[in-house]
């Protein structure tokens, strides 16, 4: 199609997506979008002055069918005369071992392989086949999740190079027409028809309504998201300027700023300056701070108060102190590194933090006095190899297998579902086995090994006491 040809080449030029001598790796699933992109990039190599290769990732979710997808892409690459790279992500195995969301596991594994391949084969650019409707879907998803509706960037840094989206300005119907014109075959992934995923539900039920109301809505989304991303870049630059102007650092690395200077800058910049401060104080920690709008809003509220002093607890044992007109971010002395991890000795009441103490022993050794002295009691079915138990705070990637669930659940997701305040999430004690597997979050949720009624397999008893 001449229109698609001209539109995409103009878009590539306007957005500076590729430069002469770039080595571009096209992510090709075998579907209509990525087949069209691979064909377009391969047949325009000379015009664009680039080298093109293709990568296909098999997530191993559809057995022989997904294997055939890879063989199809490999054959297409032979026809086009471009290098082919096939890689596998054992998603079923990863889900079994680690749990998690299928789409998240697929995406994480896929992009890890993209990065590895780019670096190993000296490709400096990864091209994906996202189109205009994909951008509109992304914006609608971001709105639904309470995020900034800025969509996907046309290009971004990745794997030491760039990720680009050359088709972001075209509609999917144009891609179908393009494959027909050039007699291109493609594969259909049946999972695209499932309403199990949020993106598919939006695609099947919401997007048709929006496009019926305004056929230009998807292309408008591309333009608006581009403007919003430019605005965001500008605001970020201005925030850095204010951050460097009003934030002070002591020799010990303590961060402080004057409340009056901070209050003079625009609220849009205040939010970003606070974010920059949080990024600074958590740099180098083993766990990144999971801050979001809730925490930012709480900080801004207390900062804007006109009278009195205040102390605000932050994740990872930090505090914001407001004393007179000075704002200071410091470590909470009550949250020293010494209590970040502690073994739980048998038959001893141990302070585990958050106003709780814990005692555990063999079921046969549990006395009636112990039961009377406890605020809560659990019977535990864990092998001897799981002991000694320890208490620590949550760490990135932590999961817990809850009763009635077939896969372990991320603690980050659990805290959201349980509506745990952001400032409390990193203060909650987490009980882990000798293998560092989370088995309980006392006072919140307990894993499958914990029951309130004794069973034949109950070999230990855990008592909790509030103080």
mmCIF file of N, CA and C in Angstrom, residues 224-342:
data_model
loop_
_atom_site.group_PDB
_atom_site.id
_atom_site.type_symbol
_atom_site.label_atom_id
_atom_site.label_comp_id
_atom_site.label_asym_id
_atom_site.label_seq_id
_atom_site.Cartn_x
_atom_site.Cartn_y
_atom_site.Cartn_z
ATOM 1 N N UNK A 224 -1.919 12.708 20.928
ATOM 2 C CA UNK A 224 -2.031 13.252 22.280
ATOM 3 C C UNK A 224 -0.979 12.650 23.199
ATOM 4 N N UNK A 225 -0.746 11.350 23.077
ATOM 5 C CA UNK A 225 0.269 10.721 23.920
ATOM 6 C C UNK A 225 1.647 11.299 23.625
ATOM 7 N N UNK A 226 1.913 11.611 22.359
ATOM 8 C CA UNK A 226 3.183 12.237 22.005
ATOM 9 C C UNK A 226 3.350 13.589 22.667
ATOM 10 N N UNK A 227 2.271 14.379 22.651
ATOM 11 C CA UNK A 227 2.325 15.692 23.312
ATOM 12 C C UNK A 227 2.514 15.545 24.819
ATOM 13 N N UNK A 228 1.776 14.618 25.415
ATOM 14 C CA UNK A 228 1.886 14.409 26.862
ATOM 15 C C UNK A 228 3.286 13.949 27.253
ATOM 16 N N UNK A 229 3.886 13.102 26.436
ATOM 17 C CA UNK A 229 5.246 12.644 26.723
ATOM 18 C C UNK A 229 6.237 13.793 26.616
ATOM 19 N N UNK A 230 6.017 14.685 25.660
ATOM 20 C CA UNK A 230 6.880 15.873 25.550
ATOM 21 C C UNK A 230 6.702 16.769 26.774
ATOM 22 N N UNK A 231 5.439 16.953 27.193
ATOM 23 C CA UNK A 231 5.181 17.752 28.399
ATOM 24 C C UNK A 231 5.870 17.130 29.610
ATOM 25 N N UNK A 232 5.787 15.808 29.704
ATOM 26 C CA UNK A 232 6.391 15.106 30.832
ATOM 27 C C UNK A 232 7.908 15.285 30.817
ATOM 28 N N UNK A 233 8.512 15.229 29.642
ATOM 29 C CA UNK A 233 9.960 15.441 29.532
ATOM 30 C C UNK A 233 10.342 16.839 30.018
ATOM 31 N N UNK A 234 9.554 17.838 29.597
ATOM 32 C CA UNK A 234 9.837 19.216 30.000
ATOM 33 C C UNK A 234 9.693 19.377 31.508
ATOM 34 N N UNK A 235 8.604 18.872 32.070
ATOM 35 C CA UNK A 235 8.388 18.987 33.510
ATOM 36 C C UNK A 235 9.496 18.279 34.282
ATOM 37 N N UNK A 236 9.955 17.161 33.762
ATOM 38 C CA UNK A 236 11.039 16.437 34.424
ATOM 39 C C UNK A 236 12.326 17.252 34.422
ATOM 40 N N UNK A 237 12.609 17.921 33.307
ATOM 41 C CA UNK A 237 13.803 18.773 33.227
ATOM 42 C C UNK A 237 13.704 19.936 34.215
ATOM 43 N N UNK A 238 12.527 20.559 34.282
ATOM 44 C CA UNK A 238 12.330 21.679 35.218
ATOM 45 C C UNK A 238 12.439 21.212 36.661
ATOM 46 N N UNK A 239 11.929 20.001 36.919
ATOM 47 C CA UNK A 239 12.002 19.465 38.278
ATOM 48 C C UNK A 239 13.453 19.232 38.691
ATOM 49 N N UNK A 240 14.274 18.737 37.774
ATOM 50 C CA UNK A 240 15.686 18.526 38.074
ATOM 51 C C UNK A 240 16.362 19.860 38.411
ATOM 52 N N UNK A 241 16.016 20.901 37.664
ATOM 53 C CA UNK A 241 16.573 22.228 37.950
ATOM 54 C C UNK A 241 16.207 22.685 39.363
ATOM 55 N N UNK A 242 14.925 22.508 39.750
ATOM 56 C CA UNK A 242 14.492 22.914 41.084
ATOM 57 C C UNK A 242 15.129 22.024 42.155
ATOM 58 N N UNK A 243 15.227 20.757 41.863
ATOM 59 C CA UNK A 243 15.842 19.805 42.787
ATOM 60 C C UNK A 243 17.279 20.224 43.096
ATOM 61 N N UNK A 244 18.026 20.565 42.052
ATOM 62 C CA UNK A 244 19.421 20.965 42.244
ATOM 63 C C UNK A 244 19.523 22.311 42.950
ATOM 64 N N UNK A 245 18.477 23.142 42.828
ATOM 65 C CA UNK A 245 18.509 24.477 43.433
ATOM 66 C C UNK A 245 18.139 24.458 44.907
ATOM 67 N N UNK A 246 17.178 23.638 45.314
ATOM 68 C CA UNK A 246 16.640 23.759 46.666
ATOM 69 C C UNK A 246 16.992 22.595 47.597
ATOM 70 N N UNK A 247 17.542 21.513 47.062
ATOM 71 C CA UNK A 247 17.849 20.350 47.907
ATOM 72 C C UNK A 247 19.314 20.392 48.325
ATOM 73 N N UNK A 248 19.558 20.192 49.629
ATOM 74 C CA UNK A 248 20.911 20.171 50.171
ATOM 75 C C UNK A 248 21.260 18.766 50.643
ATOM 76 N N UNK A 249 22.559 18.450 50.607
ATOM 77 C CA UNK A 249 23.045 17.141 51.027
ATOM 78 C C UNK A 249 24.180 17.338 52.024
ATOM 79 N N UNK A 250 24.052 16.687 53.174
ATOM 80 C CA UNK A 250 25.127 16.756 54.162
ATOM 81 C C UNK A 250 26.233 15.787 53.774
ATOM 82 N N UNK A 251 27.374 15.862 54.481
ATOM 83 C CA UNK A 251 28.477 14.946 54.208
ATOM 84 C C UNK A 251 28.068 13.498 54.471
ATOM 85 N N UNK A 252 27.078 13.310 55.375
ATOM 86 C CA UNK A 252 26.597 11.960 55.682
ATOM 87 C C UNK A 252 25.527 11.503 54.696
ATOM 88 N N UNK A 253 25.197 12.365 53.713
ATOM 89 C CA UNK A 253 24.193 12.001 52.729
ATOM 90 C C UNK A 253 22.769 12.299 53.143
ATOM 91 N N UNK A 254 22.588 13.030 54.251
ATOM 92 C CA UNK A 254 21.239 13.390 54.699
ATOM 93 C C UNK A 254 20.680 14.471 53.779
ATOM 94 N N UNK A 255 19.443 14.273 53.352
ATOM 95 C CA UNK A 255 18.803 15.184 52.407
ATOM 96 C C UNK A 255 17.914 16.168 53.162
ATOM 97 N N UNK A 256 18.008 17.428 52.825
ATOM 98 C CA UNK A 256 17.146 18.432 53.455
ATOM 99 C C UNK A 256 16.810 19.523 52.456
ATOM 100 N N UNK A 257 15.696 20.193 52.696
ATOM 101 C CA UNK A 257 15.315 21.327 51.884
ATOM 102 C C UNK A 257 14.473 22.275 52.717
ATOM 103 N N UNK A 258 14.510 23.564 52.343
ATOM 104 C CA UNK A 258 13.742 24.561 53.075
ATOM 105 C C UNK A 258 12.297 24.523 52.617
ATOM 106 N N UNK A 259 11.398 24.461 53.601
ATOM 107 C CA UNK A 259 9.978 24.362 53.318
ATOM 108 C C UNK A 259 9.489 25.556 52.495
ATOM 109 N N UNK A 260 9.986 26.751 52.803
ATOM 110 C CA UNK A 260 9.510 27.948 52.103
ATOM 111 C C UNK A 260 9.910 27.916 50.629
ATOM 112 N N UNK A 261 11.152 27.513 50.349
ATOM 113 C CA UNK A 261 11.590 27.422 48.958
ATOM 114 C C UNK A 261 10.780 26.370 48.209
ATOM 115 N N UNK A 262 10.551 25.239 48.881
ATOM 116 C CA UNK A 262 9.785 24.164 48.254
ATOM 117 C C UNK A 262 8.358 24.611 47.954
ATOM 118 N N UNK A 263 7.757 25.337 48.873
ATOM 119 C CA UNK A 263 6.360 25.731 48.709
ATOM 120 C C UNK A 263 6.169 26.746 47.583
ATOM 121 N N UNK A 264 7.246 27.402 47.151
ATOM 122 C CA UNK A 264 7.129 28.412 46.092
ATOM 123 C C UNK A 264 7.036 27.804 44.704
ATOM 124 N N UNK A 265 7.487 26.581 44.541
ATOM 125 C CA UNK A 265 7.475 25.998 43.203
ATOM 126 C C UNK A 265 6.102 25.408 42.903
ATOM 127 N N UNK A 266 5.806 25.254 41.637
ATOM 128 C CA UNK A 266 4.487 24.778 41.198
ATOM 129 C C UNK A 266 4.220 23.369 41.735
ATOM 130 N N UNK A 267 2.955 23.065 42.109
ATOM 131 C CA UNK A 267 2.635 21.717 42.616
ATOM 132 C C UNK A 267 3.070 20.583 41.685
ATOM 133 N N UNK A 268 2.993 20.822 40.368
ATOM 134 C CA UNK A 268 3.414 19.783 39.415
ATOM 135 C C UNK A 268 4.901 19.479 39.570
ATOM 136 N N UNK A 269 5.687 20.511 39.913
ATOM 137 C CA UNK A 269 7.123 20.316 40.127
ATOM 138 C C UNK A 269 7.400 19.788 41.526
ATOM 139 N N UNK A 270 6.552 20.174 42.496
ATOM 140 C CA UNK A 270 6.730 19.642 43.847
ATOM 141 C C UNK A 270 6.657 18.119 43.848
ATOM 142 N N UNK A 271 5.675 17.585 43.129
ATOM 143 C CA UNK A 271 5.520 16.133 43.078
ATOM 144 C C UNK A 271 6.773 15.477 42.498
ATOM 145 N N UNK A 272 7.313 16.088 41.478
ATOM 146 C CA UNK A 272 8.476 15.506 40.818
ATOM 147 C C UNK A 272 9.741 15.675 41.648
ATOM 148 N N UNK A 273 9.860 16.777 42.373
ATOM 149 C CA UNK A 273 11.024 16.972 43.248
ATOM 150 C C UNK A 273 11.014 15.947 44.376
ATOM 151 N N UNK A 274 9.842 15.709 44.955
ATOM 152 C CA UNK A 274 9.735 14.695 45.993
ATOM 153 C C UNK A 274 10.129 13.326 45.444
ATOM 154 N N UNK A 275 9.681 13.030 44.227
ATOM 155 C CA UNK A 275 10.036 11.763 43.594
ATOM 156 C C UNK A 275 11.544 11.650 43.421
ATOM 157 N N UNK A 276 12.192 12.729 43.005
ATOM 158 C CA UNK A 276 13.648 12.725 42.843
ATOM 159 C C UNK A 276 14.358 12.505 44.173
ATOM 160 N N UNK A 277 13.826 13.111 45.239
ATOM 161 C CA UNK A 277 14.413 12.915 46.566
ATOM 162 C C UNK A 277 14.316 11.444 46.976
ATOM 163 N N UNK A 278 13.141 10.855 46.753
ATOM 164 C CA UNK A 278 12.957 9.449 47.107
ATOM 165 C C UNK A 278 13.899 8.548 46.310
ATOM 166 N N UNK A 279 14.072 8.865 45.033
ATOM 167 C CA UNK A 279 15.007 8.076 44.221
ATOM 168 C C UNK A 279 16.419 8.174 44.774
ATOM 169 N N UNK A 280 16.778 9.363 45.253
ATOM 170 C CA UNK A 280 18.123 9.542 45.784
ATOM 171 C C UNK A 280 18.324 8.750 47.069
ATOM 172 N N UNK A 281 17.401 8.881 48.015
ATOM 173 C CA UNK A 281 17.646 8.266 49.328
ATOM 174 C C UNK A 281 17.577 6.749 49.270
ATOM 175 N N UNK A 282 16.902 6.179 48.263
ATOM 176 C CA UNK A 282 16.833 4.726 48.168
ATOM 177 C C UNK A 282 17.848 4.141 47.193
ATOM 178 N N UNK A 283 18.679 4.983 46.598
ATOM 179 C CA UNK A 283 19.683 4.486 45.667
ATOM 180 C C UNK A 283 20.689 3.622 46.409
ATOM 181 N N UNK A 284 20.980 2.455 45.851
ATOM 182 C CA UNK A 284 21.939 1.575 46.476
ATOM 183 C C UNK A 284 21.319 0.569 47.428
ATOM 184 N N UNK A 285 20.040 0.767 47.795
ATOM 185 C CA UNK A 285 19.368 -0.216 48.641
ATOM 186 C C UNK A 285 19.144 -1.493 47.842
ATOM 187 N N UNK A 286 19.089 -2.622 48.524
ATOM 188 C CA UNK A 286 18.842 -3.880 47.828
ATOM 189 C C UNK A 286 17.434 -3.940 47.269
ATOM 190 N N UNK A 287 16.529 -3.141 47.846
ATOM 191 C CA UNK A 287 15.152 -3.104 47.373
ATOM 192 C C UNK A 287 14.786 -1.690 46.984
ATOM 193 N N UNK A 288 14.284 -1.469 45.774
ATOM 194 C CA UNK A 288 13.849 -0.125 45.382
ATOM 195 C C UNK A 288 12.593 0.263 46.131
ATOM 196 N N UNK A 289 12.440 1.531 46.423
ATOM 197 C CA UNK A 289 11.249 1.995 47.138
ATOM 198 C C UNK A 289 10.016 1.884 46.231
ATOM 199 N N UNK A 290 8.941 1.282 46.744
ATOM 200 C CA UNK A 290 7.731 1.135 45.921
ATOM 201 C C UNK A 290 6.805 2.339 46.064
ATOM 202 N N UNK A 291 7.349 3.546 45.886
ATOM 203 C CA UNK A 291 6.507 4.724 46.090
ATOM 204 C C UNK A 291 5.530 4.896 44.938
ATOM 205 N N UNK A 292 4.396 5.496 45.249
ATOM 206 C CA UNK A 292 3.403 5.796 44.231
ATOM 207 C C UNK A 292 2.683 7.061 44.622
ATOM 208 N N UNK A 293 1.579 7.353 43.963
ATOM 209 C CA UNK A 293 0.892 8.609 44.195
ATOM 210 C C UNK A 293 0.381 8.728 45.623
ATOM 211 N N UNK A 294 0.026 7.603 46.257
ATOM 212 C CA UNK A 294 -0.486 7.660 47.630
ATOM 213 C C UNK A 294 0.564 8.221 48.575
ATOM 214 N N UNK A 295 1.776 7.716 48.484
ATOM 215 C CA UNK A 295 2.856 8.191 49.334
ATOM 216 C C UNK A 295 3.211 9.641 49.004
ATOM 217 N N UNK A 296 3.289 9.964 47.714
ATOM 218 C CA UNK A 296 3.611 11.340 47.311
ATOM 219 C C UNK A 296 2.575 12.312 47.864
ATOM 220 N N UNK A 297 1.297 11.975 47.748
ATOM 221 C CA UNK A 297 0.228 12.849 48.236
ATOM 222 C C UNK A 297 0.319 13.042 49.744
ATOM 223 N N UNK A 298 0.647 11.961 50.459
ATOM 224 C CA UNK A 298 0.769 12.076 51.912
ATOM 225 C C UNK A 298 1.919 13.011 52.287
ATOM 226 N N UNK A 299 3.041 12.876 51.599
ATOM 227 C CA UNK A 299 4.181 13.748 51.884
ATOM 228 C C UNK A 299 3.848 15.205 51.592
ATOM 229 N N UNK A 300 3.219 15.443 50.448
ATOM 230 C CA UNK A 300 2.880 16.818 50.081
ATOM 231 C C UNK A 300 1.894 17.435 51.066
ATOM 232 N N UNK A 301 0.963 16.642 51.555
ATOM 233 C CA UNK A 301 -0.006 17.145 52.531
ATOM 234 C C UNK A 301 0.696 17.624 53.789
ATOM 235 N N UNK A 302 1.597 16.800 54.314
ATOM 236 C CA UNK A 302 2.280 17.168 55.551
ATOM 237 C C UNK A 302 3.275 18.306 55.333
ATOM 238 N N UNK A 303 3.885 18.349 54.177
ATOM 239 C CA UNK A 303 4.826 19.426 53.883
ATOM 240 C C UNK A 303 4.112 20.768 53.823
ATOM 241 N N UNK A 304 2.882 20.771 53.324
ATOM 242 C CA UNK A 304 2.150 22.019 53.139
ATOM 243 C C UNK A 304 1.525 22.548 54.420
ATOM 244 N N UNK A 305 1.488 21.740 55.493
ATOM 245 C CA UNK A 305 0.938 22.210 56.758
ATOM 246 C C UNK A 305 1.755 23.405 57.257
ATOM 247 N N UNK A 306 1.068 24.363 57.848
ATOM 248 C CA UNK A 306 1.729 25.619 58.188
ATOM 249 C C UNK A 306 2.317 25.665 59.595
ATOM 250 N N UNK A 307 1.872 24.772 60.486
ATOM 251 C CA UNK A 307 2.338 24.889 61.862
ATOM 252 C C UNK A 307 2.719 23.530 62.428
ATOM 253 N N UNK A 308 3.572 23.580 63.466
ATOM 254 C CA UNK A 308 3.937 22.369 64.176
ATOM 255 C C UNK A 308 4.985 21.538 63.463
ATOM 256 N N UNK A 309 5.566 20.617 64.226
ATOM 257 C CA UNK A 309 6.534 19.687 63.676
ATOM 258 C C UNK A 309 5.846 18.362 63.398
ATOM 259 N N UNK A 310 6.414 17.591 62.490
ATOM 260 C CA UNK A 310 5.793 16.320 62.148
ATOM 261 C C UNK A 310 6.869 15.330 61.729
ATOM 262 N N UNK A 311 6.602 14.052 61.995
ATOM 263 C CA UNK A 311 7.490 12.968 61.575
ATOM 264 C C UNK A 311 6.660 11.968 60.788
ATOM 265 N N UNK A 312 7.093 11.662 59.547
ATOM 266 C CA UNK A 312 6.351 10.765 58.669
ATOM 267 C C UNK A 312 7.214 9.547 58.374
ATOM 268 N N UNK A 313 6.683 8.369 58.654
ATOM 269 C CA UNK A 313 7.418 7.136 58.382
ATOM 270 C C UNK A 313 7.374 6.819 56.896
ATOM 271 N N UNK A 314 8.524 6.429 56.356
ATOM 272 C CA UNK A 314 8.654 6.066 54.948
ATOM 273 C C UNK A 314 9.120 4.621 54.831
ATOM 274 N N UNK A 315 8.978 4.013 53.670
ATOM 275 C CA UNK A 315 9.486 2.648 53.485
ATOM 276 C C UNK A 315 10.980 2.537 53.782
ATOM 277 N N UNK A 316 11.400 1.340 54.168
ATOM 278 C CA UNK A 316 12.794 0.991 54.435
ATOM 279 C C UNK A 316 13.392 1.756 55.614
ATOM 280 N N UNK A 317 12.539 2.126 56.584
ATOM 281 C CA UNK A 317 13.061 2.724 57.802
ATOM 282 C C UNK A 317 13.484 4.168 57.692
ATOM 283 N N UNK A 318 13.027 4.896 56.683
ATOM 284 C CA UNK A 318 13.310 6.329 56.577
ATOM 285 C C UNK A 318 12.178 7.140 57.193
ATOM 286 N N UNK A 319 12.491 8.384 57.492
ATOM 287 C CA UNK A 319 11.498 9.327 58.001
ATOM 288 C C UNK A 319 11.661 10.668 57.302
ATOM 289 N N UNK A 320 10.541 11.369 57.149
ATOM 290 C CA UNK A 320 10.586 12.783 56.785
ATOM 291 C C UNK A 320 10.291 13.567 58.042
ATOM 292 N N UNK A 321 11.228 14.400 58.452
ATOM 293 C CA UNK A 321 11.052 15.248 59.626
ATOM 294 C C UNK A 321 10.789 16.682 59.176
ATOM 295 N N UNK A 322 9.696 17.262 59.662
ATOM 296 C CA UNK A 322 9.446 18.672 59.410
ATOM 297 C C UNK A 322 9.599 19.408 60.735
ATOM 298 N N UNK A 323 10.675 20.162 60.830
ATOM 299 C CA UNK A 323 10.959 20.910 62.041
ATOM 300 C C UNK A 323 11.153 22.375 61.670
ATOM 301 N N UNK A 324 10.265 23.198 62.190
ATOM 302 C CA UNK A 324 10.248 24.612 61.834
ATOM 303 C C UNK A 324 10.091 24.735 60.320
ATOM 304 N N UNK A 325 11.037 25.311 59.617
ATOM 305 C CA UNK A 325 10.917 25.466 58.162
ATOM 306 C C UNK A 325 11.850 24.539 57.407
ATOM 307 N N UNK A 326 12.337 23.524 58.096
ATOM 308 C CA UNK A 326 13.290 22.614 57.463
ATOM 309 C C UNK A 326 12.668 21.234 57.279
ATOM 310 N N UNK A 327 12.863 20.671 56.080
ATOM 311 C CA UNK A 327 12.403 19.314 55.779
ATOM 312 C C UNK A 327 13.627 18.417 55.649
ATOM 313 N N UNK A 328 13.676 17.337 56.422
ATOM 314 C CA UNK A 328 14.846 16.470 56.421
ATOM 315 C C UNK A 328 14.419 15.007 56.290
ATOM 316 N N UNK A 329 15.115 14.286 55.419
ATOM 317 C CA UNK A 329 14.867 12.851 55.243
ATOM 318 C C UNK A 329 15.985 12.092 55.961
ATOM 319 N N UNK A 330 15.628 11.315 56.974
ATOM 320 C CA UNK A 330 16.624 10.622 57.787
ATOM 321 C C UNK A 330 16.215 9.173 57.986
ATOM 322 N N UNK A 331 17.176 8.377 58.457
ATOM 323 C CA UNK A 331 16.889 7.014 58.858
ATOM 324 C C UNK A 331 16.195 7.028 60.215
ATOM 325 N N UNK A 332 15.157 6.221 60.359
ATOM 326 C CA UNK A 332 14.486 6.062 61.641
ATOM 327 C C UNK A 332 15.384 5.210 62.532
ATOM 328 N N UNK A 333 15.863 5.762 63.667
ATOM 329 C CA UNK A 333 16.767 4.988 64.536
ATOM 330 C C UNK A 333 16.117 3.713 65.065
ATOM 331 N N UNK A 334 14.799 3.658 65.113
ATOM 332 C CA UNK A 334 14.103 2.460 65.588
ATOM 333 C C UNK A 334 14.054 1.386 64.515
ATOM 334 N N UNK A 335 14.499 1.722 63.289
ATOM 335 C CA UNK A 335 14.452 0.772 62.173
ATOM 336 C C UNK A 335 15.868 0.457 61.695
ATOM 337 N N UNK A 336 16.763 0.157 62.622
ATOM 338 C CA UNK A 336 18.160 -0.081 62.249
ATOM 339 C C UNK A 336 18.296 -1.359 61.449
ATOM 340 N N UNK A 337 19.414 -1.470 60.749
ATOM 341 C CA UNK A 337 19.657 -2.643 59.925
ATOM 342 C C UNK A 337 19.706 -3.925 60.751
ATOM 343 N N UNK A 338 20.000 -3.798 62.080
ATOM 344 C CA UNK A 338 20.115 -4.979 62.908
ATOM 345 C C UNK A 338 18.807 -5.746 63.020
ATOM 346 N N UNK A 339 17.667 -5.072 62.813
ATOM 347 C CA UNK A 339 16.384 -5.742 62.973
ATOM 348 C C UNK A 339 15.746 -6.046 61.627
ATOM 349 N N UNK A 340 16.476 -5.862 60.536
ATOM 350 C CA UNK A 340 15.910 -6.145 59.235
ATOM 351 C C UNK A 340 15.753 -7.642 59.014
ATOM 352 N N UNK A 341 16.553 -8.470 59.705
ATOM 353 C CA UNK A 341 16.426 -9.924 59.615
ATOM 354 C C UNK A 341 16.803 -10.517 60.971
ATOM 355 N N UNK A 342 15.964 -11.417 61.464
ATOM 356 C CA UNK A 342 16.205 -11.981 62.788
ATOM 357 C C UNK A 342 15.715 -13.426 62.805
#
